[in-house]
Coordinates of C-alpha atoms and ligand atoms in Angstrom, one line a residue:
X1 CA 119.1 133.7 56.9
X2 CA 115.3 133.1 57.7
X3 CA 112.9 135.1 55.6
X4 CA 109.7 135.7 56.5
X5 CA 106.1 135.8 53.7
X6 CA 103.2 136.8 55.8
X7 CA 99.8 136.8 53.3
X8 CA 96.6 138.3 54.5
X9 CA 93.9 138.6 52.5
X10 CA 91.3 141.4 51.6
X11 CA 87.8 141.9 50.0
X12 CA 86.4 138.7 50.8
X13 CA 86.8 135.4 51.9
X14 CA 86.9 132.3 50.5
X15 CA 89.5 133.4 47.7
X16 CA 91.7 130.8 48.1
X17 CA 94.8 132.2 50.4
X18 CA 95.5 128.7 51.7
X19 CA 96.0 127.4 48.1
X20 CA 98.0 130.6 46.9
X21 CA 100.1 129.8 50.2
X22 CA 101.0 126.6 49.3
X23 CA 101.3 126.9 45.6
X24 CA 103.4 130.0 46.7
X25 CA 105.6 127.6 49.2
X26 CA 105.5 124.9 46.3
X27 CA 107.1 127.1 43.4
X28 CA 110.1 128.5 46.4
X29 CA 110.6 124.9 46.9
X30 CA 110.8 124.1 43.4
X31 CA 113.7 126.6 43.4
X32 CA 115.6 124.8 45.5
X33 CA 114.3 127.0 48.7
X34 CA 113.4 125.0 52.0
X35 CA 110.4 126.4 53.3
X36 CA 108.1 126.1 55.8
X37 CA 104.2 127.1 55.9
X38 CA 102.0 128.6 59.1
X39 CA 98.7 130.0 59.6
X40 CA 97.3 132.0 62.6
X41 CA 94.0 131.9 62.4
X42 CA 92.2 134.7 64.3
X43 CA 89.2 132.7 66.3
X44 CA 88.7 132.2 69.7
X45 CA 88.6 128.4 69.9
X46 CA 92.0 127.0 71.3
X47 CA 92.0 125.2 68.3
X48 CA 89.7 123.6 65.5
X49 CA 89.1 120.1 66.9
X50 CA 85.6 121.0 68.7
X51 CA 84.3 122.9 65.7
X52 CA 81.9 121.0 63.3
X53 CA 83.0 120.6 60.2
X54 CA 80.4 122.2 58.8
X55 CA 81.6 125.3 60.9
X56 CA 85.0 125.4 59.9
X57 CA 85.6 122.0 57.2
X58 CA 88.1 119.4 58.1
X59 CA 90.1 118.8 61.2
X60 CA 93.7 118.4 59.8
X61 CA 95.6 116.6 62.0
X62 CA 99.4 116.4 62.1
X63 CA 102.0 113.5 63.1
X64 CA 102.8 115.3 66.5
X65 CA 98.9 115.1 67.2
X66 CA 97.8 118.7 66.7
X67 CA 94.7 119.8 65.5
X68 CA 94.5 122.5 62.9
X69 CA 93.1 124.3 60.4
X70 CA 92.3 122.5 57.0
X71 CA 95.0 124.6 55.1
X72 CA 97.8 122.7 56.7
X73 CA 97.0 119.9 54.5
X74 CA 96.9 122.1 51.3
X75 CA 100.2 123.0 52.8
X76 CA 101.6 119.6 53.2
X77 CA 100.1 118.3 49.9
X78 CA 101.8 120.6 47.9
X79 CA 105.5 120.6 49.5
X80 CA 105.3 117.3 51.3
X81 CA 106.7 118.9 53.7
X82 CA 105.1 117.1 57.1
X83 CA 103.0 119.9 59.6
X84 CA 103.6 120.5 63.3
X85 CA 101.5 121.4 66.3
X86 CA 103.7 124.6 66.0
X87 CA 102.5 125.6 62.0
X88 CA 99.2 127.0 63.5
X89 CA 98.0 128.8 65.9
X90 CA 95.3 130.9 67.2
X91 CA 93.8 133.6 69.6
X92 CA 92.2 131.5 71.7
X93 CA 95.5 129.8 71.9
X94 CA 97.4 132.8 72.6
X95 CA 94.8 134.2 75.0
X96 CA 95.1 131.0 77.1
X97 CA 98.9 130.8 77.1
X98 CA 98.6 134.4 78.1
X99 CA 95.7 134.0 80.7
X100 CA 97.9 130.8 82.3
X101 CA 100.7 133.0 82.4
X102 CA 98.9 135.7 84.6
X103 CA 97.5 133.5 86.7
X104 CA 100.3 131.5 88.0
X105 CA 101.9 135.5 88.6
X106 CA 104.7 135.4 86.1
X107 CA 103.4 139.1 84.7
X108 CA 104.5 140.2 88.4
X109 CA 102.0 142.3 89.0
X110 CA 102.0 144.5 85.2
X111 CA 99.2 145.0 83.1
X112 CA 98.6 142.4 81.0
X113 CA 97.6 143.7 77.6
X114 CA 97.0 143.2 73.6
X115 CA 99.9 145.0 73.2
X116 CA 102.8 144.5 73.5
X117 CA 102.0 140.8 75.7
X118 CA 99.4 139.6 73.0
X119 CA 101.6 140.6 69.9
X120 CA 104.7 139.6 71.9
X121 CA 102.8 136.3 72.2
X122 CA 102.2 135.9 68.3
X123 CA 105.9 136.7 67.4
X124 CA 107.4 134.4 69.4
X125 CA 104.8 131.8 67.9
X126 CA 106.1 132.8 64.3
X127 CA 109.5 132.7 64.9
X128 CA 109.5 129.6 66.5
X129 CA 111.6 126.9 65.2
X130 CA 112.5 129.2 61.9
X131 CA 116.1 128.7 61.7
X132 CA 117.4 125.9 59.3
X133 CA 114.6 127.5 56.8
X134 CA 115.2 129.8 53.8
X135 CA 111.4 130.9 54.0
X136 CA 108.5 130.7 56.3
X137 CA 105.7 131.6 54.6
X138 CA 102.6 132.5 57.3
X139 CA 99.0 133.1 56.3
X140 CA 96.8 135.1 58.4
X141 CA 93.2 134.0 58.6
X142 CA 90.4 136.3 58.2
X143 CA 89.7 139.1 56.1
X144 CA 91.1 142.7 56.2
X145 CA 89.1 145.1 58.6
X146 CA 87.8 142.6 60.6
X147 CA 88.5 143.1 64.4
X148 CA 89.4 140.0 65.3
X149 CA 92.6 139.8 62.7
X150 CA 94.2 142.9 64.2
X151 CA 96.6 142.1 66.9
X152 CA 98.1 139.8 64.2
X153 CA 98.3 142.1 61.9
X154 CA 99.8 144.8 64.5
X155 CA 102.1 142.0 65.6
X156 CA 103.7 141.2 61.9
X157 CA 103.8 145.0 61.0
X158 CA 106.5 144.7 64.2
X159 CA 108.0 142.1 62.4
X160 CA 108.5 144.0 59.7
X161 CA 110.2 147.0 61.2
X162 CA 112.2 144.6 63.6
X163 CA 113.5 142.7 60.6
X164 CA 113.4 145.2 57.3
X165 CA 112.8 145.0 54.1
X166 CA 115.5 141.9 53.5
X167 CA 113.8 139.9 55.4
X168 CA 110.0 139.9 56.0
X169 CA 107.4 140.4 52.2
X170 CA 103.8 141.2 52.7
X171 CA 101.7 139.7 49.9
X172 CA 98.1 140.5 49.6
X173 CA 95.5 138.5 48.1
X174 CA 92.3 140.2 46.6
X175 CA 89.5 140.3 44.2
X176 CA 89.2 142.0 41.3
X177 CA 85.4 141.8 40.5
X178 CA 83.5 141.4 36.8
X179 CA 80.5 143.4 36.6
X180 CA 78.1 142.0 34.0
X181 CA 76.3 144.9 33.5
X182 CA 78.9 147.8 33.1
X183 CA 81.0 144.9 31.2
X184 CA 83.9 145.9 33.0
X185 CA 86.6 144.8 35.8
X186 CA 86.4 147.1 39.0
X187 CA 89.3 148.0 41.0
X188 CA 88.4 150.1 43.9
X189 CA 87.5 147.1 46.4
X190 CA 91.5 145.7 45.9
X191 CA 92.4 149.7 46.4
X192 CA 90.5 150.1 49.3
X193 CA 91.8 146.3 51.1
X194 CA 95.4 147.7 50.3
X195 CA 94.3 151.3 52.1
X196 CA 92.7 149.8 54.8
X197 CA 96.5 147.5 55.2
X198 CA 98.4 150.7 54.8
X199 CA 96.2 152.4 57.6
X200 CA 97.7 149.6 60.1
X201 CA 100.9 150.0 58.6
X202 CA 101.5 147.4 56.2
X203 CA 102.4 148.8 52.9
X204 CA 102.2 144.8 50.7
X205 CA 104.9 144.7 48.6
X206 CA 103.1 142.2 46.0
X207 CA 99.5 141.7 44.8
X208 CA 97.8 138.7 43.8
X209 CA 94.5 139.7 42.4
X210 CA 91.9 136.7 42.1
X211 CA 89.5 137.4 39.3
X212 CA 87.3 135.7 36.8
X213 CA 88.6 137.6 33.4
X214 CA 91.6 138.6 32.3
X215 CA 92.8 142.0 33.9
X216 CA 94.7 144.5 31.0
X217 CA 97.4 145.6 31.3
X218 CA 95.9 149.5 32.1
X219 CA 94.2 148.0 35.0
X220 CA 97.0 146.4 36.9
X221 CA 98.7 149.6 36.5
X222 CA 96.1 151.4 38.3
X223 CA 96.3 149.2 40.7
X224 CA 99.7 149.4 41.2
X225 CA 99.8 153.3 41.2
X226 CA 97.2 153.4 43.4
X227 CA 98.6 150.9 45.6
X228 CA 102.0 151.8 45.6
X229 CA 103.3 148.9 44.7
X230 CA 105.8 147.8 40.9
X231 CA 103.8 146.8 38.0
X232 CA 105.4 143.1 38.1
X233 CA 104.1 142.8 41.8
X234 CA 100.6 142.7 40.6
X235 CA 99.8 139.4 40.1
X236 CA 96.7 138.8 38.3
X237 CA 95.2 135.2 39.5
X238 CA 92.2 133.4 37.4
X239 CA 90.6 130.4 38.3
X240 CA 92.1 127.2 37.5
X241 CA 91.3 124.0 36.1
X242 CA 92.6 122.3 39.2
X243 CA 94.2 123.1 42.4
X244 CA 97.1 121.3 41.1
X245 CA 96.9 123.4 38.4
X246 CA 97.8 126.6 40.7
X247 CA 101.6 126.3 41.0
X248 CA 102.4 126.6 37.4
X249 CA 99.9 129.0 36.8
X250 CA 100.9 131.6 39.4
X251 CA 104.6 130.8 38.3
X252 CA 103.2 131.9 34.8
X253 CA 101.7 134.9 36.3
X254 CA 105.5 136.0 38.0
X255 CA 104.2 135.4 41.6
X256 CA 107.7 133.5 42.7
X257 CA 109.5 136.0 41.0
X258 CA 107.7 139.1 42.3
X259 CA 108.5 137.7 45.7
X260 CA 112.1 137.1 45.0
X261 CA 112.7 140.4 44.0
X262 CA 110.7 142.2 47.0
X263 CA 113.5 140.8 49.0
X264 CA 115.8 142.1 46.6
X265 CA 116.9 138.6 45.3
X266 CA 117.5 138.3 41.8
X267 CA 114.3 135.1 40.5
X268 CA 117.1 134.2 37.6
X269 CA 119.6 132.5 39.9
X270 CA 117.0 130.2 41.4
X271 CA 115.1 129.1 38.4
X272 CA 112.3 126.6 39.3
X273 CA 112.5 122.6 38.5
X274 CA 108.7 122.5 37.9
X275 CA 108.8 118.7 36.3
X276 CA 106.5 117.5 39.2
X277 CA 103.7 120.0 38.7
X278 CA 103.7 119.5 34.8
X279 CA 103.8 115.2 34.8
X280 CA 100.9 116.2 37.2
X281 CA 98.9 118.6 35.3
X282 CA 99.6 116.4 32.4
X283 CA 97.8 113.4 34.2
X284 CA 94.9 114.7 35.5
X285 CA 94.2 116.5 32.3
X286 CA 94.4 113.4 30.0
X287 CA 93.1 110.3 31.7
X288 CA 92.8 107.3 30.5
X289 CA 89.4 106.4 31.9
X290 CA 86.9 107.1 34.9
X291 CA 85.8 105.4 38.4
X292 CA 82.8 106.4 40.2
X293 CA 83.2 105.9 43.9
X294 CA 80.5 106.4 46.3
X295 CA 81.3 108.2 49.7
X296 CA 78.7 107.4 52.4
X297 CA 79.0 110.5 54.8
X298 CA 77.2 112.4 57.0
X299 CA 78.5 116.0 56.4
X300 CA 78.2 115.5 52.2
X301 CA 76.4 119.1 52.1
X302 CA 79.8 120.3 52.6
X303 CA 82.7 119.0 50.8
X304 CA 85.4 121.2 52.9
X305 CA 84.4 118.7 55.8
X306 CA 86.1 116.0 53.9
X307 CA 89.3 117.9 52.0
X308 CA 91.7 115.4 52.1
X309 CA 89.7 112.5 51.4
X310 CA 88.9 114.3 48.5
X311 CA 92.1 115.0 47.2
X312 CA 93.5 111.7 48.1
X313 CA 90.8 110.0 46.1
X314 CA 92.2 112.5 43.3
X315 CA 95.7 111.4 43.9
X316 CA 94.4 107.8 43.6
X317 CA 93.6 108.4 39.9
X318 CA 96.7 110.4 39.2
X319 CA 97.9 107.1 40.4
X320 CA 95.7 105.4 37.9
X321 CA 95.7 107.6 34.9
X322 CA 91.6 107.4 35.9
X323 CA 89.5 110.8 36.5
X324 CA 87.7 109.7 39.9
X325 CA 84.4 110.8 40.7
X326 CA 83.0 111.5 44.2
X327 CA 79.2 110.5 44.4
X328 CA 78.3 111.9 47.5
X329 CA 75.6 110.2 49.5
X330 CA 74.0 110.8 52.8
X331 CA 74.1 108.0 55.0
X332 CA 70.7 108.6 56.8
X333 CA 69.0 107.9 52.6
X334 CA 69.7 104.0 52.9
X335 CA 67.8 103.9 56.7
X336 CA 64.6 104.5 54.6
X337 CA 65.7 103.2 51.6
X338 CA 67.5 100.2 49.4
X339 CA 70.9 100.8 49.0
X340 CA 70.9 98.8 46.0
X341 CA 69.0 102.0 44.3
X342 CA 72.0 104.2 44.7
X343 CA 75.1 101.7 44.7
X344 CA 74.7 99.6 42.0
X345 CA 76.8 101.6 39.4
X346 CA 79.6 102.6 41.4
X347 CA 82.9 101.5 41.7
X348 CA 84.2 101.2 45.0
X349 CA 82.3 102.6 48.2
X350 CA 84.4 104.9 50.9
X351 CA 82.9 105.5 54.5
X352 CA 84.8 108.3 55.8
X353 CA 85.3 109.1 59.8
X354 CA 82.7 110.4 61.2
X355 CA 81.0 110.9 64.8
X356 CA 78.0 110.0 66.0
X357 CA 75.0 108.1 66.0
X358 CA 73.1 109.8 63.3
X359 CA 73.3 108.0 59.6
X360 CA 75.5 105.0 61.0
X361 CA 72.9 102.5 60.3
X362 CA 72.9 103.7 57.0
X363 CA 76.6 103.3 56.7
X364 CA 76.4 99.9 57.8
X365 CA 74.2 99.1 55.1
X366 CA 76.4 100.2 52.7
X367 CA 79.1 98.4 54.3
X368 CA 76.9 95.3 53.9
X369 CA 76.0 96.1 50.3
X370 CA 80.0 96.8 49.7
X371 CA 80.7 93.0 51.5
X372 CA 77.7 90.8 49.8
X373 CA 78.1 92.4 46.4
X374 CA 82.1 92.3 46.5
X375 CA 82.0 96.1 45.2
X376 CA 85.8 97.3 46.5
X377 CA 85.2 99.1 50.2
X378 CA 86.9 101.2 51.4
X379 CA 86.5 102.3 56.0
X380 CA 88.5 104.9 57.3
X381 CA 88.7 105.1 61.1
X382 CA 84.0 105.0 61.6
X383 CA 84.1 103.2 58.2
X384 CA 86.4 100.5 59.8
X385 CA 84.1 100.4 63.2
X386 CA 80.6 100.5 61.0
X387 CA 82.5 97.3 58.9
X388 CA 83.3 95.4 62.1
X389 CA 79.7 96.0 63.4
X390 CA 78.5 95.4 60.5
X391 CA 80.5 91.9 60.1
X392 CA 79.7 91.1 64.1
X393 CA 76.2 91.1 63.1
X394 CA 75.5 90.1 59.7
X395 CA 78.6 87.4 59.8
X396 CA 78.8 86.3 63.5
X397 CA 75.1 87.0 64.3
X398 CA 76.0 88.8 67.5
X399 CA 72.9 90.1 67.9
X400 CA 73.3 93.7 69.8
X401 CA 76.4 94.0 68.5
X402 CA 77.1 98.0 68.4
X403 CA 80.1 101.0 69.2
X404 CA 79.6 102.4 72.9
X405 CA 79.8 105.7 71.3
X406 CA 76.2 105.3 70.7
X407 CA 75.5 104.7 74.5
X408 CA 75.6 101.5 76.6
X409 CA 75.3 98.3 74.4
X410 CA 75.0 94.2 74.9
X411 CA 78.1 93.8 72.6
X412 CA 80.5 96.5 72.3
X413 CA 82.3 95.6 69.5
X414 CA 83.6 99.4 69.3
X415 CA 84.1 101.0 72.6
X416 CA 85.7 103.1 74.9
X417 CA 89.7 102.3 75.8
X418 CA 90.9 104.2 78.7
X419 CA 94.2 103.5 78.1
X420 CA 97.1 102.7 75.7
X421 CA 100.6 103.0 74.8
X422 CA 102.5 105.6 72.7
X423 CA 105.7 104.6 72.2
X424 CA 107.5 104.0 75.6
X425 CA 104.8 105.8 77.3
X426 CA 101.2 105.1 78.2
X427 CA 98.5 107.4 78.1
X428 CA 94.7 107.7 79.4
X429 CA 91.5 109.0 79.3
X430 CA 87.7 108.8 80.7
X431 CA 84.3 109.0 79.4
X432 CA 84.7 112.7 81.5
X433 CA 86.8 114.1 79.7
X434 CA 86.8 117.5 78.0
X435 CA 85.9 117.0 75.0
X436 CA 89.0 119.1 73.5
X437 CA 92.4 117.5 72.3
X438 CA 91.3 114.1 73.8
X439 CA 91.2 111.8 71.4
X440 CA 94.0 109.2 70.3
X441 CA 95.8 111.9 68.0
X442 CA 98.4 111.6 65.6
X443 CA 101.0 108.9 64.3
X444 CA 101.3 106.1 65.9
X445 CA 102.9 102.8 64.3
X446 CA 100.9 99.9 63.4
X447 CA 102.5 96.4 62.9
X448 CA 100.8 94.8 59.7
X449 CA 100.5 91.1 59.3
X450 CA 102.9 89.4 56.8
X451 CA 101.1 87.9 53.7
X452 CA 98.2 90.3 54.3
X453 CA 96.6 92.3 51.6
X454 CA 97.8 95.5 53.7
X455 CA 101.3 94.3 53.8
X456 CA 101.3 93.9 49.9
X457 CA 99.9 97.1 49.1
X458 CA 102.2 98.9 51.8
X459 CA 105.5 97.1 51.0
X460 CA 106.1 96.9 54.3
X461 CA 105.0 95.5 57.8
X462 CA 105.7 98.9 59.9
X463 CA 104.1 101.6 58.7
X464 CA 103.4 105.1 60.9
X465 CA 99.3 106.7 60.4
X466 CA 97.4 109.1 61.9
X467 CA 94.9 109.1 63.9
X468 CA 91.7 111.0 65.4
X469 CA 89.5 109.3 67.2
X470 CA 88.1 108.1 70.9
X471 CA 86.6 104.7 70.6
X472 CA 88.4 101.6 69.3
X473 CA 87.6 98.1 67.9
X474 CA 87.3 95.4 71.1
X475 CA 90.2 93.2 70.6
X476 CA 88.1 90.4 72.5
X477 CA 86.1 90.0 69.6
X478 CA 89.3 89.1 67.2
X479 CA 88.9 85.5 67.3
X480 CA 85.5 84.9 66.9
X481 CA 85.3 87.9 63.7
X482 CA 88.4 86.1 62.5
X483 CA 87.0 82.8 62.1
X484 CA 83.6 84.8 60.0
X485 CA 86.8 86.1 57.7
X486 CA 87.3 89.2 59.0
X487 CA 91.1 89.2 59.6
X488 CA 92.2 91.6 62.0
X489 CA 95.8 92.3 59.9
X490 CA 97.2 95.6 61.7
X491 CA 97.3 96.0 65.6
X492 CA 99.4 98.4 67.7
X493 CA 103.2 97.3 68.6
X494 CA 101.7 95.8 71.7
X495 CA 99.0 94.1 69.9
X496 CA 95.7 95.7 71.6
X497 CA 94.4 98.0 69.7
X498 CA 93.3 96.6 65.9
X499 CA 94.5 99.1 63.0
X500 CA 93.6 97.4 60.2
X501 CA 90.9 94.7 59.0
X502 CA 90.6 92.9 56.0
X503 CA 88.4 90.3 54.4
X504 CA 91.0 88.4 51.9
X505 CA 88.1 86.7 50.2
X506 CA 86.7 89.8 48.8
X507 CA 88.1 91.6 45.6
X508 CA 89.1 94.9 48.1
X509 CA 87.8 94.9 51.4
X510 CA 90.0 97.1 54.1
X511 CA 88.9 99.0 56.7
X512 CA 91.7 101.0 59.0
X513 CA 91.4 102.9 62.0
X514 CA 93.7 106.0 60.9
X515 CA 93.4 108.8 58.4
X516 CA 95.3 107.9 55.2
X517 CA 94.1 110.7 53.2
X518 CA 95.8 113.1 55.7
X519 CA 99.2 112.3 54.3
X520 CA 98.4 111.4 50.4
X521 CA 100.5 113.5 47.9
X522 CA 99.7 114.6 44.2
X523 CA 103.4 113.7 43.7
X524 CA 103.1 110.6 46.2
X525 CA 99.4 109.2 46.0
X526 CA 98.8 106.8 49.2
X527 CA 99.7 103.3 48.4
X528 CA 95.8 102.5 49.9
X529 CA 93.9 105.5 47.6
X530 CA 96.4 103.9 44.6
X531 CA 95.1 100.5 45.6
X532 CA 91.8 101.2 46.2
X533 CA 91.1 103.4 42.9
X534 CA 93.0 100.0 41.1
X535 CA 90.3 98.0 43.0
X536 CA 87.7 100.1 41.3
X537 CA 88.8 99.9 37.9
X538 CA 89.2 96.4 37.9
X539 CA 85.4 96.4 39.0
X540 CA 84.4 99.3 36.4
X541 CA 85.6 96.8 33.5
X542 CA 83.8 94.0 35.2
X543 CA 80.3 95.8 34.8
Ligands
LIG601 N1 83.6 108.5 66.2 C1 84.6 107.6 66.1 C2 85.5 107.6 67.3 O1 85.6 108.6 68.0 C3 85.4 107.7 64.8 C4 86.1 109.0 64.7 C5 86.6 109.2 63.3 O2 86.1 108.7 62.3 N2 87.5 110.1 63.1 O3 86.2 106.7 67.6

């Protein structure tokens, strides 16, 4: 039997319901539950890939090439368990299926409206694909009593009542604020959040209250009288250490249990194996040294734009016993100035994907500062295509040399491919396109070259990555890049599109045209971040 979490959230944003999702979908796992994690997320866009990250943070993308909202990847990072086009949706998804629907007459001639064909919409979207799960654990974006949240909330109060209390467990996330001045921990905003649910219909059935001190045991039973839920289902939450700190915490707390026994399940038949999260904990609290790695970007004012770079260069040190730290830099700095200036004391050098022209000559000068001063460099999908400009001009003197991305150029050594192969099939696109859901997106395999550096670090020659990107590396100029010692060392099965470079005479040079950050693990660091942050440390000892 399928049971169903749904977690909203209340008082504010920004509390951290993603992480409390997937800590939450961690500790049921750890119990021996198989779970799966959603989120419907209440905007308008059809979905986040034409929002700027400094709008709305990373794109996550999935192996089945959707893309969603960043807390998929908290999701996957903590249960491993791989995301799906189908783990998120939101309005303006709904609204279009809906609006499709209409159009082509299948409503035959009813009024189409929020209710019952929107909600209808949304619980058919959550109980998709539910069966061979214990849980499903589904996070509604948004905050309490705004407007845009409601027909989700009025769709899983449905749920609720369809499926009873066995079944479906509403947990509630809120804050519990300090105030300096009166010295003393206020309760009325997490009482009125839980009035405002009840007023809808949801009564939650467990609380986890975020605060920054410790909340006695006098105030969590107000809360719980006044919000009619038990005194064990308020679940105080305080800010952690790390984020991989959050599992066992919140298991300290009784979250898991409280949830277990909302759904009438007795917590001490399942008792968590919570090995992984302690050997984890363990590591990133004691390291055994420090990196500094320098990430060239261009949306470094915001570090949500680059989650699971972030936490892949984390995993890299957990990997390494090492604490890593992120230097951020803007990219647009080294167009004025010396890279030297800012470089010289780091450890390894990342260029992250990015788009556009802005701050890319200043990548490629890091790129060149990475290559000349053999500092370990590290291009993901734009940092791969600013390290094979940057080789085509510095290396091969091809003068021009440049991404069409950027507009027409005399060498496009990056450009535009209208057409490629996935699998059995082939599949195109124009310079016309829109500009949503375009892109080459998700896994695709990559063939890497035996006796490469790749190879060696992946233990393998097939590997499966994901991508999210329009323009690729121009094949044509393999040979002639090759022959400068830039070897081209991962192509597509058919051998077209480049996936990987490498320069072997270099203490880490690799650049790669996918996103392995997307699918690092705290429990399974990506062989590339482990590599990489190895790379560093080797060059921290050197200097
Ligand atoms: N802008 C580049 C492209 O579209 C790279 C994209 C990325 O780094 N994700 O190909």
């Amino acid at each position: 039997m399928t049971r169903f979490i749904f977690i909203t959230g209340g008082v504010v944003s920004s509390l951290g319901k993603g992480l409390m999702s997937a800590a939450l979908g961690a500790l049921l796992q750890a119990r021996g539950f198989k779970v799966r994690l959603r989120k419907l997320d209440p905007y308008l866009n059809v979905d986040p890939g034409t929002m700027s990250p400094y709008q709305h943070g990373e794109v996550y993308v999935t192996d089945d090439g959707a893309e969603t909202d960043l807390d998929l990847g908290h999701y996957e990072r903590f249960t491993g368990v791989p995301s799906r086009q189908s783990d998120n949706v939101t309005s303006g998804r709904i609204y279009q299926t809906i609006i499709n629907k209409e159009r082509r007459g299948d409503y035959l001639g009813g009024t189409v409206q929020v209710i019952p064909h929107v909600t209808d919409a949304i619980k058919e979207f959550v109980l998709k694909d539910t069966e061979d799960h214990d849980f499903i654990l589904c996070e509604i974006g948004g905050t309490i009593g705004d407007i845009e949240s409601l027909p989700f909330l009025e769709a899983i109060r449905q749920l609720g009542q369809e499926m009873g209390r066995d079944r479906v467990c509403f947990v509630h996330l809120t804050l519990v604020p300090y105030l300096e001045a009166a010295h003393e921990l206020k309760t009325k905003p997490t009482q009125h959040s839980v009035k405002e649910l009840r007023s809808i219909g949801i009564q939650p059935d467990v609380l986890v209250c975020r605060s920054e001190k410790e909340i006695p045991l006098g105030e969590r039973r107000k809360i719980a009288l006044f919000c009619n839920v038990p005194e064990k289902a308020v679940i105080q939450a305080l800010d952690a250490p790390s984020i991989y700190a959050v599992p066992l915490q919140y298991h300290g707390e009784g979250l898991d249990a409280a949830v277990l026994s909302a759904f009438r399940l007795d917590p001490a038949a399942t008792p968590p194996d919570l090995s992984r999260w302690r050997e984890i904990v363990g590591r990133i609290s004691a390291p055994e040294g420090e990196v500094t790695i320098a990430v060239v970007g261009k949306y470094t004012g915001l570090k949500d734009a680059y989650k699971s770079l972030m936490e892949a260069l984390v995993h890299g040190g957990i990997a390494n016993n090492v604490r890593v730290n992120i230097h951020w830099i803007e990219a647009e700095i080294f167009e004025a100035e010396d890279a030297v200036a800012h470089l010289e004391d780091v450890d390894g050098i990342l260029v992250p994907g990015g788009f556009g022209e802005r701050g890319s000559e200043g990548k490629i000068a890091a790129v060149r500062f990475a290559r000349e001063r053999k500092i370990p460099y590290f291009g993901i999908c734009f940092g791969m295509q600013m390290a094979v400009i940057e080789a085509a001009r510095n290396l091969a003197s091809i003068e021009g040399a440049s991404t069409s991305e950027f507009g027409p150029c005399k060498h496009p050594v990056v450009g535009l491919l209208t057409e490629w192969q996935k699998g059995n099939e082939v599949v195109s696109r124009s310079a016309a396109d829109d500009k949503g859901g375009t892109m080459r997106l998700g896994a695709y395999e990559a063939r890497l070259m035996p006796g490469s550096r790749v190879a060696e670090i992946y233990g393998d020659t097939r590997i499966f990555e994901r991508h999210r990107h329009r323009y690729e590396v121009n094949i044509a100029y393999r040979k002639t890049l090759e022959e400068q010692g830039l070897l081209f060392s991962g192509l597509s099965p058919d051998g077209e599109l480049p996936e990987i470079v490498e320069i072997p005479d270099h203490p880490w040079f690799i650049g790669v045209q996918f996103h392995p950050e997307l699918k690092s693990k705290p429990f399974d660091p990506h062989p590339l971040f482990a590599s990489f942050i190895a790379a560093a440390v080797r060059q921290s000892r050197l200097v």
